[in-house]
Amino acid sequence: MRIMVIDGQGGGIGKHLTEKIRKGLGPEVEIIAIGTNSVATSLMLRAGANDGATGENAVIQNADQVDFIVGSLAVIVAHSMLGELTPAMAEAVGKSKAKKILLPINRSGIEIVGTMAEPLPHLIDALVERLRKEMPHV
């Protein structure tokens, strides 16, 4: 299974996602770290990603090459992450056949009814558990 983790700005969410996915699902999964900037990519690589790349073309080229895309809700919102996430990136993620498992982090001015406000570490644990259910053999 191939999982693409997308992050930008400080890269903290992507770093924590990568660490938890690696720890929770082991070496059998391939983690592709895609940062909207090089700092985010570097942090995710150091956290255990197998491979990494930065920028719009990296998202466009890899979105259809993975089984899962994880990150914050911002990865499907054009001009989010202080403008780092381009409309082409949001379109590539949205059009990808990969299953998207996203954190409902409200930094894009979007409210999702039915979600509960949880601390980020709890949301990341829930995301990893969701991935584990999608991959019963891991």
Coordinates of C-alpha atoms in Angstrom, one line a residue:
M1 CA 0.0 0.0 0.0
R2 CA 1.2 3.5 -0.9
I3 CA 0.2 6.4 1.2
M4 CA 0.8 10.0 0.2
V5 CA 1.1 12.5 3.1
I6 CA 0.6 16.1 2.1
D7 CA 1.6 19.0 4.2
G8 CA 2.9 22.5 4.0
Q9 CA 3.6 25.6 6.0
G10 CA 5.5 24.4 9.1
G11 CA 5.2 20.7 8.2
G12 CA 4.3 19.7 11.7
I13 CA 1.1 17.9 10.9
G14 CA 2.8 15.9 8.1
K15 CA 5.7 15.0 10.4
H16 CA 3.3 13.7 13.1
L17 CA 1.2 11.9 10.6
T18 CA 4.2 10.2 9.1
E19 CA 5.6 9.2 12.5
K20 CA 2.3 7.7 13.6
I21 CA 1.6 5.9 10.3
R22 CA 5.1 4.4 10.3
K23 CA 4.8 3.3 13.9
G24 CA 1.2 2.1 13.6
L25 CA 1.4 0.3 10.2
G26 CA 5.0 -0.7 10.1
P27 CA 7.5 -1.0 7.2
E28 CA 5.1 -2.7 4.8
V29 CA 3.4 0.5 3.8
E30 CA 5.2 3.0 1.5
I31 CA 4.9 6.6 2.6
I32 CA 5.4 9.3 0.0
A33 CA 5.9 12.7 1.6
I34 CA 4.7 15.6 -0.5
G35 CA 5.4 19.0 0.9
T36 CA 4.1 22.3 -0.5
N37 CA 7.5 23.6 0.6
S38 CA 10.9 21.9 1.2
V39 CA 10.8 22.4 5.0
A40 CA 7.6 20.3 5.2
T41 CA 9.0 17.6 2.9
S42 CA 12.3 17.4 4.9
L43 CA 10.5 17.0 8.2
M44 CA 8.3 14.2 6.8
L45 CA 11.3 12.4 5.4
R46 CA 13.1 12.6 8.7
A47 CA 9.9 11.2 10.4
G48 CA 10.1 8.0 8.3
A49 CA 8.7 8.6 4.8
N50 CA 10.2 6.4 2.2
D51 CA 10.4 9.1 -0.4
G52 CA 9.6 12.7 -0.8
A53 CA 9.1 15.6 -3.2
T54 CA 8.1 19.2 -3.1
G55 CA 5.6 21.4 -4.9
E56 CA 2.7 21.4 -7.3
N57 CA 4.1 19.0 -9.9
A58 CA 4.9 16.5 -7.2
V59 CA 1.3 16.5 -6.0
I60 CA 0.0 16.3 -9.6
Q61 CA 2.3 13.4 -10.6
N62 CA 1.8 11.3 -7.5
A63 CA -1.9 11.8 -6.7
D64 CA -2.9 8.9 -9.0
Q65 CA 0.1 6.7 -8.0
V66 CA -1.0 6.0 -4.4
D67 CA -3.8 4.1 -2.6
F68 CA -4.4 6.8 0.1
I69 CA -4.0 10.5 0.4
V70 CA -3.8 11.9 4.0
G71 CA -3.4 15.4 5.3
S72 CA -5.6 18.2 6.5
L73 CA -8.8 19.2 4.9
A74 CA -6.8 22.1 3.3
V75 CA -5.4 19.7 0.7
I76 CA -8.6 19.9 -1.2
V77 CA -9.1 23.6 -0.8
A78 CA -7.5 25.8 -3.5
H79 CA -5.4 28.7 -2.1
S80 CA -5.3 27.2 1.4
M81 CA -2.2 26.9 3.5
L82 CA -1.6 30.7 3.1
G83 CA -1.7 30.2 -0.6
E84 CA 0.8 27.4 -0.8
L85 CA -1.9 24.9 -2.1
T86 CA -2.6 25.8 -5.7
P87 CA -5.8 25.2 -7.5
A88 CA -4.0 22.5 -9.6
M89 CA -2.9 20.7 -6.5
A90 CA -6.4 20.7 -5.1
E91 CA -7.8 19.5 -8.4
A92 CA -5.2 16.7 -8.6
V93 CA -6.1 15.5 -5.1
G94 CA -9.8 15.8 -5.7
K95 CA -9.7 13.9 -9.0
S96 CA -7.4 11.2 -7.7
K97 CA -8.9 7.7 -7.4
A98 CA -7.0 7.3 -4.1
K99 CA -9.1 7.2 -1.0
K100 CA -8.7 10.5 0.9
I101 CA -8.6 10.4 4.7
L102 CA -8.4 14.0 5.9
L103 CA -8.1 15.7 9.2
P104 CA -11.0 18.2 9.9
I105 CA -8.7 21.0 10.8
N106 CA -10.5 24.3 10.5
R107 CA -7.9 26.7 9.1
S108 CA -9.6 27.2 5.8
G109 CA -12.8 28.7 7.1
I110 CA -14.7 25.5 6.5
E111 CA -16.9 23.9 9.2
I112 CA -17.9 20.3 8.9
V113 CA -21.1 19.4 10.7
G114 CA -20.9 16.1 12.6
T115 CA -17.2 16.3 13.5
M116 CA -16.1 16.8 17.1
A117 CA -13.4 19.2 18.1
E118 CA -10.6 17.0 19.3
P119 CA -6.9 17.8 20.0
L120 CA -4.7 17.1 17.0
P121 CA -2.9 14.1 18.5
H122 CA -6.3 12.4 18.9
L123 CA -7.3 13.2 15.3
I124 CA -4.0 11.8 14.0
D125 CA -4.6 8.6 16.1
A126 CA -8.1 8.3 14.6
L127 CA -6.7 8.8 11.1
V128 CA -4.1 6.0 11.6
E129 CA -6.7 3.7 13.0
R130 CA -8.9 4.4 10.0
L131 CA -6.0 3.5 7.7
R132 CA -5.4 0.3 9.7
K133 CA -9.1 -0.7 9.1
E134 CA -8.6 -0.1 5.4
M135 CA -5.5 -2.4 5.4
P136 CA -6.5 -5.4 7.5
H137 CA -3.5 -7.4 6.3
V138 CA -1.0 -4.8 7.7

